[in-house]
Amino acid sequence: MSTFKEMGLKSEILSAIEELGYVNPTKIQELALPKILESKQDLIAFAQTGTGKTAAFSLPVLNQIDTSKKGIKCIVLSPTRELGLQIAADIKSYSKNIPGFKVVAVYGGADISRQIKDIERGCDVVVGTPGRTLDLIKRNRLKLDSVEFLVLDEADEMLSMGFAEDLDAILANTPADKQTLLFSATMPPDMVKLSKKYMNNPAEITAGSKQEANTNVTHVYYKINSRDRYPALKRAVDVAPDIYGIIFCRTRAETKEVAERLAEDGYNTDALHGDLSQAQRDYVMNRFRNRQLQLLVATDVAARGLDVNELTHVINYKLPDEDAVYVHRSGRTGRAGNEGLSLTLLTGNEEKRLRYLEKKIGRKFEKVDIPNGQEICEKQLFNMIDTIKETEIANSHIDSFLPQIFEKFEDMSKEEVITKIVSTEFNRFLEYYRDAPDLNKTSDRRERERNRDRDSRRDDDRGNRRDRGDIGDRRERKEHKTAANMTRYFINQGKKDGFNPKILMGMINSHMEGKSPEIGQIEIMKMFSFFEMEKGYTEDLQRAAKNMEHEGRPVSIEESSPKPSGGGRDRGDRRDRDRGDRGGRERSSRSGEGREHRGGGGRPSGGSHGAKRRRRY
Ligand code: AMP
């Protein structure tokens, strides 16, 4: 295998990718780099997201760009705004040591005049969604006559989203002698047409076979009775305490329903579907990316462009109709060298379809048993014990309480203390799974009926307990800690001003054009609010705030101290005090106010990295 240096990349690029920790090229990079660096031949590359495809086209293109020349040298088209922003961010980091280099992202749903200004200031690469790119061309604001490279990223997605005509029109505005690089996971018939029409004798490379599922992913299924779909999903999640995954549903209604049921049952989840506005979608995606959500329930369309590398699971609540959709879904896990699991909940009727899918994607699906209560409890208990063992206690505030705590436990043995602590945490969980029925599909009618009766009794009991307030109290108590990559801000708008997360996201989106910081936890209080934003944007945010107004009131935003992981008062409390009587009223409702968003709560205290389990019943 050649190294990046041996492939002939310039020192400016080598130093940037070294900083990113890229040591060896991935398969697609190994194949694509020499082709693009050494020839002008068009190229079709079959690669999934997660294979390193962005660097596979960006690095060799950047290597050949002459920043002293005027005009746009490369246009990258991507199906979604999220993917476009991700590509632009990647290109920015690969090119950070190239003097004078500029990349601009253009996409719909954002102020076009800002994007026009960015282009007019001069740039080398434009990354755009087809609709906005064409709009800019028609307005005569985007000139592609100097383009040397055209990249069509996730071309199959662009076509399946209905961008064929836009692509036709954009491509007609590019010079004939450019090099066209088409990246796609699959080769649907309309892409064959597109490549014949616009590409000149293209070379083909494949990292894995076309439409073949990612080899880092294990494909498994539970065989279920259709009425057990939801309880089986819960088992899948409960048996994996550190799960960080997407649950794919087929419709918006199903997505909403599954997310609502999971949130009600205490899971750290939210829904992503087409009924949400762009600002709401961004909000949910950011929370998922930041791992404030452990599970995302999504439709295929809404999850496009969501780029997360560390997913442990993809769960197919129902199997999709199209093979390519399954490939896309499962390809979201097992990325960047990680192992992933794609789990499908399958009824007897769907088994034939699965066998067909196996042949099409060239991968075997393994039937696994739906875990029983005993297995789940064991997993959860030992995970908790591991978490306790791994908890760091250096510089802990607990030191001063320890003498009293030890005194309290003085008359108990170590075994008794451990048993009591574990029972306090787990009794309800154990109770929920005590006598849990076998959910594996069985042909014995009487056993099925016994299971169903038992299930409904248990669910009634849970309903009663929830009514009594036993369930869900932990959700209220759950504390969120400001993540290390986030800055927390105070904003002078609250519930009383009709303020909510959607309005906040809208303000940020419209006043911070061209920037796309990640937004973390939003806490809407009565008179004011707090929110988290990715570090490094304080100046931009404060500049933007000067132009913000809400309900005729100027908006003021100040940096706040990070939210501590639990217990102690934070700046919010101090502000309450500073604000005299207003604050006094506010303080009492503080703990509940933060959970404006269903299922919210984010990372529990002590979570250092990664989505953390929350207790479920
Ligand atoms: P992509 O397929 O472009 O979405 O890339 C998936 C992930 O792999 C991204 O997080 C990249 O930063 C990362 N990546 C790309 N190339 C390499 C490499 N050669 N070594 C390590 N990580 C890489």
XYZ file of C-alpha atoms and ligand atoms in Angstrom:
640
model
C 0.000 0.000 0.000
C 1.375 3.438 -0.935
C 1.395 6.155 1.652
C -0.179 9.563 1.004
C 3.328 10.973 0.554
C 4.278 8.345 -2.005
C 1.171 9.210 -3.943
C 2.596 12.675 -4.477
C 0.470 14.894 -2.240
C 1.951 18.308 -1.452
C 3.440 18.983 1.956
C 0.649 21.498 2.804
C -1.949 18.743 2.407
C 0.163 16.041 4.052
C 0.627 18.151 7.169
C -3.123 18.853 7.384
C -4.209 15.226 7.073
C -1.505 14.111 9.454
C -3.041 16.402 12.037
C -6.398 14.724 11.397
C -4.802 11.370 12.172
C -4.980 9.939 8.655
C -2.084 7.490 8.570
C -2.905 5.109 5.738
C -5.202 5.726 2.779
C -8.518 3.859 2.817
C -9.330 1.449 -0.008
C -11.212 4.028 -2.061
C -8.465 6.591 -1.524
C -5.827 4.111 -2.606
C -7.728 3.552 -5.833
C -8.941 7.096 -6.521
C -5.912 9.224 -5.703
C -3.560 7.924 -8.431
C -6.382 8.023 -11.003
C -7.215 11.660 -10.311
C -3.648 12.809 -9.717
C -2.184 11.182 -12.773
C -4.852 11.435 -15.457
C -7.667 13.634 -16.691
C -9.900 10.641 -17.387
C -13.410 10.819 -15.949
C -14.032 8.494 -13.039
C -16.942 6.561 -11.564
C -16.206 5.450 -8.003
C -18.465 3.096 -6.097
C -18.146 3.855 -2.433
C -20.429 4.258 0.532
C -20.286 7.107 2.969
C -17.900 6.149 5.715
C -15.277 4.745 3.363
C -13.282 7.981 3.212
C -14.757 9.026 -0.137
C -14.717 12.760 0.635
C -10.937 12.719 0.993
C -10.720 10.364 -2.006
C -11.895 13.131 -4.337
C -10.902 16.217 -2.312
C -7.221 15.469 -1.731
C -6.198 14.905 -5.372
C -8.315 17.851 -6.530
C -6.834 20.186 -3.903
C -3.373 18.993 -4.886
C -3.910 20.299 -8.421
C -5.627 23.594 -7.693
C -3.641 26.706 -8.503
C -4.928 29.374 -6.123
C -3.178 32.130 -8.073
C -5.646 31.616 -10.937
C -8.971 33.428 -10.762
C -12.337 31.663 -10.882
C -13.875 28.518 -9.481
C -11.759 25.462 -10.191
C -13.974 22.780 -8.722
C -17.694 22.363 -8.124
C -18.910 19.574 -5.850
C -22.617 18.718 -5.979
C -24.164 16.938 -3.038
C -27.753 15.795 -2.406
C -28.312 17.543 0.919
C -27.343 20.668 2.754
C -25.964 18.638 5.659
C -23.696 16.545 3.449
C -22.644 19.677 1.524
C -21.666 21.436 4.739
C -19.775 18.363 5.873
C -17.849 18.165 2.592
C -17.040 21.901 2.736
C -15.826 21.508 6.332
C -13.648 18.524 5.345
C -12.183 20.433 2.390
C -11.490 23.372 4.674
C -9.554 21.186 7.070
C -7.591 19.450 4.288
C -6.660 22.828 2.744
C -5.924 24.772 5.886
C -2.207 25.032 5.099
C -2.689 26.064 1.457
C -2.230 29.848 1.358
C -5.125 31.796 -0.149
C -7.370 28.751 -0.649
C -11.139 29.213 -0.186
C -14.151 26.916 -0.233
C -17.781 28.116 -0.147
C -20.893 26.043 0.547
C -24.188 26.993 -1.106
C -27.491 25.390 -0.166
C -31.187 26.153 0.059
C -33.049 27.346 3.133
C -30.419 30.017 3.837
C -29.984 33.634 2.780
C -28.829 33.629 -0.851
C -27.330 37.141 -0.744
C -24.766 36.052 1.844
C -23.789 33.118 -0.359
C -23.492 35.440 -3.366
C -21.166 37.707 -1.394
C -19.049 34.722 -0.367
C -18.720 33.625 -3.992
C -17.955 37.145 -5.188
C -15.158 37.506 -2.666
C -13.477 34.768 -4.668
C -13.220 31.046 -4.041
C -11.518 27.985 -5.465
C -14.111 25.309 -4.675
C -17.895 25.559 -4.400
C -19.855 22.799 -2.708
C -23.558 23.050 -3.481
C -26.889 21.332 -3.461
C -28.303 21.086 -6.996
C -31.295 23.395 -6.439
C -29.365 26.320 -4.953
C -26.462 25.875 -7.372
C -28.813 26.139 -10.339
C -30.567 29.137 -8.820
C -27.214 30.936 -8.507
C -26.282 30.049 -12.082
C -29.619 31.399 -13.358
C -29.066 34.632 -11.439
C -25.696 34.887 -13.126
C -23.953 34.852 -9.763
C -22.177 31.540 -10.111
C -19.927 31.110 -13.129
C -18.618 27.665 -13.789
C -16.697 28.366 -17.019
C -13.313 28.007 -15.314
C -14.167 24.712 -13.635
C -11.530 21.990 -14.030
C -13.171 19.386 -11.781
C -16.812 18.472 -11.333
C -17.642 16.105 -8.492
C -21.052 14.433 -8.218
C -21.172 13.067 -4.699
C -23.793 10.470 -3.752
C -25.015 10.689 -7.334
C -27.575 7.921 -6.800
C -29.113 9.906 -3.932
C -29.290 13.062 -6.053
C -31.123 11.174 -8.764
C -33.476 9.411 -6.369
C -34.315 12.802 -4.865
C -35.424 14.030 -8.288
C -32.471 16.291 -9.147
C -31.911 14.810 -12.640
C -33.141 17.933 -14.452
C -31.184 20.290 -12.220
C -28.041 18.243 -12.819
C -28.644 18.423 -16.586
C -28.918 22.191 -16.422
C -25.864 22.624 -14.159
C -23.672 20.322 -16.211
C -24.568 22.236 -19.367
C -22.876 25.270 -17.792
C -19.525 23.588 -17.213
C -16.634 23.398 -19.718
C -16.351 20.281 -21.859
C -12.726 19.610 -20.914
C -13.253 19.324 -17.170
C -12.663 16.074 -15.315
C -15.886 14.583 -13.960
C -15.725 12.457 -10.823
C -18.891 10.592 -9.915
C -19.167 8.956 -6.494
C -22.074 6.671 -5.721
C -22.981 3.691 -3.563
C -25.173 2.096 -6.223
C -25.651 2.229 -9.986
C -29.358 2.701 -10.711
C -30.404 2.797 -14.401
C -30.828 6.583 -14.513
C -27.237 6.953 -13.355
C -26.053 4.809 -16.242
C -27.915 7.257 -18.495
C -26.369 10.264 -16.760
C -22.860 8.881 -17.013
C -23.316 8.034 -20.711
C -24.561 11.533 -21.421
C -22.002 13.538 -19.465
C -18.932 11.435 -18.956
C -16.197 10.661 -21.389
C -15.004 7.052 -21.331
C -14.938 6.938 -17.526
C -12.691 4.603 -15.546
C -14.473 2.617 -12.823
C -13.203 1.840 -9.365
C -15.000 0.046 -6.565
C -14.269 -0.172 -2.879
C -16.323 -3.324 -2.371
C -18.821 -4.409 -5.007
C -21.589 -2.186 -6.293
C -24.592 -2.206 -4.045
C -22.698 -4.422 -1.674
C -23.218 -3.733 1.967
C -20.275 -2.531 4.029
C -18.166 -5.456 5.248
C -17.660 -3.994 8.720
C -21.367 -4.432 9.336
C -22.932 -7.587 10.712
C -26.464 -8.087 9.402
C -28.805 -9.805 11.812
C -32.542 -10.154 12.291
C -35.047 -10.990 14.981
C -37.959 -13.083 13.859
C -41.005 -11.511 15.449
C -44.762 -11.654 15.517
C -45.878 -8.349 14.058
C -47.607 -7.269 17.271
C -44.302 -7.666 19.124
C -42.424 -5.237 16.930
C -42.206 -2.499 19.555
C -41.376 -4.743 22.570
C -38.743 -6.468 20.424
C -37.246 -3.089 19.586
C -37.052 -2.303 23.297
C -35.263 -5.560 23.948
C -32.738 -4.774 21.206
C -32.014 -1.438 22.832
C -32.023 -2.692 26.413
C -29.566 -5.465 25.705
C -27.081 -2.878 24.368
C -26.647 -0.346 27.193
C -24.180 1.769 25.206
C -26.184 1.762 22.015
C -25.874 4.850 19.809
C -28.064 4.232 16.822
C -30.703 5.114 14.271
C -34.050 3.333 14.133
C -35.367 3.533 10.579
C -39.112 3.616 9.997
C -40.974 3.654 6.723
C -43.382 6.544 7.274
C -43.501 9.836 9.146
C -46.441 8.615 11.231
C -44.595 5.466 12.252
C -41.467 7.494 13.041
C -43.411 9.833 15.312
C -45.213 7.008 17.021
C -42.095 4.944 17.746
C -40.170 7.993 18.991
C -43.045 9.021 21.237
C -43.410 5.560 22.730
C -39.689 5.313 23.361
C -39.555 8.769 24.939
C -42.518 7.910 27.145
C -40.702 4.787 28.225
C -37.734 6.874 29.299
C -35.351 6.415 26.381
C -33.129 9.227 25.278
C -34.549 9.709 21.812
C -36.182 11.998 19.261
C -37.719 11.776 15.809
C -36.412 13.082 12.495
C -38.952 13.243 9.686
C -40.201 15.433 6.884
C -42.854 17.245 8.938
C -40.144 19.119 10.829
C -38.871 22.509 9.692
C -35.202 22.813 8.723
C -34.466 24.496 12.071
C -36.145 21.665 13.983
C -34.290 19.082 11.922
C -30.984 20.823 12.619
C -31.834 20.907 16.300
C -32.533 17.173 16.463
C -29.523 16.276 14.313
C -27.200 18.398 16.420
C -28.430 16.795 19.601
C -27.879 13.387 18.075
C -24.415 14.297 16.763
C -23.493 15.661 20.186
C -24.747 12.420 21.700
C -27.323 14.165 23.779
C -29.687 11.711 22.111
C -28.812 8.057 22.224
C -31.387 6.936 19.676
C -32.699 8.701 16.610
C -35.921 7.482 15.025
C -35.922 8.571 11.391
C -37.345 8.195 7.934
C -34.853 7.449 5.181
C -35.276 10.822 3.531
C -34.868 12.844 6.731
C -31.730 10.960 7.755
C -29.963 11.708 4.467
C -26.903 13.787 5.023
C -26.715 13.005 8.708
C -23.069 12.173 9.008
C -22.103 10.320 12.158
C -19.262 7.834 12.229
C -19.594 6.054 15.524
C -23.062 4.509 15.271
C -23.132 1.139 16.984
C -26.508 0.095 15.561
C -28.844 0.640 12.678
C -32.242 -0.842 13.439
C -34.705 -1.499 10.635
C -38.025 -1.256 12.413
C -39.392 -2.424 9.093
C -37.500 -3.607 6.048
C -37.404 -1.010 3.230
C -38.810 -1.886 -0.192
C -35.671 -1.028 -2.099
C -32.371 -2.855 -1.789
C -30.399 0.359 -2.231
C -32.223 1.884 0.733
C -31.181 -1.048 2.909
C -27.587 -0.619 1.739
C -27.692 3.081 2.622
C -29.253 2.423 6.003
C -26.832 -0.279 7.048
C -23.879 1.663 5.644
C -24.417 4.278 8.322
C -22.872 1.981 10.876
C -19.519 0.197 10.635
C -17.858 3.360 9.381
C -14.294 4.647 9.573
C -13.020 1.200 10.536
C -15.568 0.643 13.346
C -17.685 -2.478 13.680
C -21.429 -2.028 13.253
C -24.638 -3.974 13.600
C -27.639 -3.709 11.318
C -30.637 -5.345 12.972
C -33.936 -5.966 11.189
C -37.216 -6.795 12.896
C -38.712 -9.341 10.574
C -42.094 -11.060 10.482
C -42.608 -14.461 8.866
C -44.105 -12.859 5.744
C -40.988 -10.804 5.142
C -38.542 -13.691 5.191
C -38.735 -14.285 1.442
C -37.889 -10.646 0.831
C -34.864 -10.978 3.122
C -33.515 -13.971 1.196
C -33.807 -11.952 -2.001
C -32.053 -8.990 -0.393
C -29.226 -11.261 0.774
C -28.554 -12.260 -2.831
C -28.722 -8.700 -4.128
C -26.292 -7.231 -1.628
C -24.089 -10.266 -1.343
C -24.295 -10.536 2.443
C -25.806 -13.161 4.720
C -28.256 -12.191 7.448
C -27.952 -14.131 10.662
C -31.063 -14.918 12.679
C -30.447 -14.107 16.337
C -32.708 -14.803 19.285
C -34.541 -11.906 20.851
C -32.878 -11.575 24.262
C -34.862 -12.622 27.284
C -35.287 -10.658 30.503
C -32.488 -12.482 32.284
C -29.959 -11.688 29.545
C -30.979 -8.058 29.426
C -30.787 -7.576 33.169
C -27.380 -9.208 33.230
C -26.101 -6.886 30.499
C -27.487 -3.777 32.181
C -26.266 -4.721 35.639
C -22.734 -5.489 34.567
C -22.608 -2.398 32.423
C -23.564 -0.342 35.448
C -20.932 -2.072 37.543
C -18.303 -1.371 34.878
C -19.396 2.267 34.780
C -19.035 2.511 38.549
C -15.619 0.884 38.398
C -14.439 3.208 35.639
C -15.728 6.390 37.295
C -12.868 8.730 38.070
C -13.008 10.286 41.491
C -9.964 12.526 41.411
C -10.719 16.062 42.680
C -14.195 15.002 43.561
C -16.459 17.296 45.554
C -17.623 14.213 47.358
C -14.506 14.073 49.574
C -15.933 16.289 52.266
C -19.018 14.073 52.620
C -17.158 10.792 52.748
C -16.585 10.559 56.526
C -20.343 10.908 57.135
C -21.174 8.487 54.332
C -18.772 5.868 55.699
C -20.233 6.329 59.158
C -23.734 5.669 57.819
C -22.609 2.397 56.270
C -20.470 1.385 59.242
C -22.723 -1.417 60.431
C -23.029 -3.008 56.995
C -20.701 -5.367 55.177
C -19.270 -4.456 51.783
C -21.569 -7.104 50.218
C -24.653 -5.567 51.828
C -23.747 -2.067 50.666
C -23.168 -3.227 47.110
C -26.411 -5.202 47.054
C -28.391 -2.238 48.322
C -26.848 0.238 45.868
C -27.392 -2.042 42.897
C -30.955 -2.766 44.031
C -31.736 0.946 44.395
C -30.679 1.488 40.805
C -32.126 -1.659 39.349
C -35.124 -2.988 41.206
C -37.658 -1.508 38.838
C -35.740 -2.643 35.793
C -35.485 -6.167 37.169
C -39.151 -6.082 38.032
C -40.050 -5.036 34.491
C -38.145 -7.941 33.034
C -39.114 -10.494 35.686
C -41.106 -13.219 33.904
C -40.702 -11.357 30.592
C -42.196 -13.523 27.847
C -40.238 -15.066 25.026
C -40.784 -12.792 22.020
C -39.211 -15.070 19.460
C -41.802 -15.933 16.872
C -43.301 -19.271 17.642
C -45.857 -21.323 15.791
C -47.445 -22.575 19.030
C -50.712 -20.664 19.250
C -51.251 -21.372 22.950
C -47.797 -20.144 23.902
C -48.372 -16.990 21.851
C -51.598 -16.295 23.680
C -49.974 -16.861 27.057
C -47.263 -14.368 26.095
C -49.794 -11.822 24.925
C -51.771 -12.019 28.194
C -48.643 -11.634 30.223
C -47.525 -8.665 28.098
C -50.773 -6.803 28.511
C -50.789 -7.389 32.282
C -47.278 -6.025 32.521
C -48.141 -3.014 30.380
C -51.218 -2.263 32.503
C -49.059 -2.421 35.568
C -46.564 -0.052 34.007
C -49.363 2.337 33.106
C -50.537 2.348 36.688
C -47.078 2.952 37.988
C -46.577 5.800 35.572
C -49.855 7.324 36.757
C -48.602 7.079 40.299
C -45.437 8.841 39.217
C -43.084 5.915 39.819
C -41.969 5.897 36.230
C -40.272 8.856 34.721
C -39.108 10.452 37.947
C -35.554 9.638 37.028
C -36.029 11.480 33.775
C -36.817 14.615 35.741
C -33.819 14.148 37.967
C -31.451 13.536 35.124
C -28.798 16.213 34.816
C -27.028 17.415 31.752
C -23.416 18.512 31.724
C -22.103 21.000 29.178
C -20.028 18.986 26.686
C -16.332 19.835 26.377
C -16.744 21.079 22.800
C -19.615 23.423 23.681
C -19.900 26.925 25.107
C -22.995 27.752 27.122
C -24.784 31.074 26.596
C -27.401 33.089 28.412
C -30.103 34.794 26.308
C -32.550 37.385 27.635
C -35.659 35.689 26.191
C -37.817 33.176 27.976
C -41.131 31.364 27.908
C -42.867 34.535 28.966
C -41.719 36.183 25.731
C -43.114 33.281 23.729
C -39.552 32.097 23.182
C -38.868 28.459 22.298
C -36.072 26.310 20.779
C -37.524 26.676 17.291
C -37.387 30.487 17.466
C -33.848 30.336 18.818
C -32.712 28.021 16.011
C -34.423 30.262 13.465
C -32.619 33.340 14.825
C -29.262 31.607 14.767
C -29.799 30.255 11.261
C -30.870 33.563 9.798
C -28.324 35.783 11.581
C -25.270 33.550 11.380
C -25.407 32.951 7.655
C -22.547 30.980 6.239
C -21.687 29.561 9.657
C -23.129 26.343 10.906
C -22.090 25.785 14.485
C -23.554 22.805 16.267
C -26.193 23.603 18.839
C -26.387 21.568 22.022
C -28.801 21.640 24.928
C -31.402 24.424 24.954
C -33.054 25.306 28.268
C -36.019 27.628 28.053
C -36.737 29.242 31.419
C -39.597 31.574 32.226
C -37.781 34.909 31.821
C -34.603 33.878 29.999
C -32.913 30.840 28.551
C -29.617 29.032 28.141
C -28.253 27.254 25.133
C -25.036 25.578 24.084
C -23.137 26.217 20.887
C -20.036 24.594 19.473
C -16.900 26.347 20.805
C -15.224 29.076 18.763
C -18.296 31.023 17.655
C -18.675 33.512 20.520
C -17.623 36.538 18.476
C -19.791 35.592 15.499
C -22.709 34.967 17.784
C -22.380 38.250 19.626
C -22.033 40.109 16.357
C -25.157 38.364 15.072
C -27.047 39.101 18.304
C -26.731 42.842 17.630
C -29.221 42.400 14.790
C -31.539 40.028 16.609
C -34.918 41.067 17.899
C -37.741 39.086 19.378
C -41.258 40.471 19.860
C -39.842 43.956 19.425
C -37.210 43.479 22.148
C -33.497 43.553 21.413
C -31.842 40.249 22.101
C -28.814 40.041 24.306
C -26.577 36.997 24.508
C -23.768 36.492 26.983
C -21.377 33.672 27.575
C -22.337 31.708 30.653
C -20.355 29.301 32.765
C -20.650 25.646 31.731
C -23.411 23.656 33.297
C -21.990 21.415 35.994
C -22.694 17.718 35.989
C -25.107 17.745 38.868
C -26.234 19.087 42.181
C -24.395 22.380 42.467
C -25.755 25.758 41.556
C -24.626 27.165 38.271
C -24.663 30.614 36.798
C -28.359 30.202 36.091
C -29.103 30.139 39.776
C -26.900 33.092 40.387
C -28.680 35.023 37.719
C -31.963 34.164 39.349
C -30.679 35.732 42.515
C -29.261 38.716 40.679
C -32.628 39.330 39.134
C -34.313 39.809 42.458
C -37.982 38.819 42.697
C -38.175 37.535 39.114
C -35.369 35.135 39.903
C -36.946 33.939 43.094
C -39.985 32.674 41.267
C -37.860 31.160 38.564
C -35.560 29.241 40.821
C -38.173 26.886 42.125
C -39.069 25.611 38.685
C -35.574 25.344 37.333
C -35.136 21.615 37.191
C -38.252 21.012 35.155
C -37.849 23.944 32.803
C -34.834 22.614 30.994
C -36.679 19.755 29.421
C -38.454 21.750 26.804
C -37.773 19.059 24.291
C -39.318 15.661 24.762
C -36.935 12.950 25.778
C -34.242 15.541 26.365
C -31.904 15.546 29.241
C -28.741 14.740 27.392
C -25.694 13.203 28.814
C -25.906 12.221 32.424
C -23.375 13.405 34.875
C -20.051 11.698 34.684
C -20.434 10.898 30.988
C -17.026 11.527 29.581
C -17.426 10.395 26.040
C -20.150 8.700 24.150
C -23.854 8.296 24.593
C -24.646 7.113 28.043
C -27.340 4.785 29.080
C -30.360 6.128 30.860
C -32.441 4.008 33.089
C -35.506 2.459 31.478
C -38.511 0.631 32.764
P -16.433 9.825 4.396
O -16.638 8.499 3.726
O -15.798 10.819 3.502
O -17.712 10.303 5.023
O -15.370 9.626 5.586
C -15.644 8.885 6.742
C -14.707 9.243 7.884
O -13.417 8.679 7.689
C -14.497 10.727 8.075
O -14.643 11.009 9.458
C -13.088 10.975 7.659
O -12.515 12.030 8.398
C -12.420 9.660 7.983
N -11.288 9.362 7.096
C -11.190 9.583 5.772
N -10.014 9.147 5.296
C -9.336 8.638 6.338
C -8.045 8.024 6.477
N -7.244 7.846 5.446
N -7.676 7.622 7.700
C -8.510 7.799 8.748
N -9.726 8.355 8.694
C -10.150 8.765 7.495
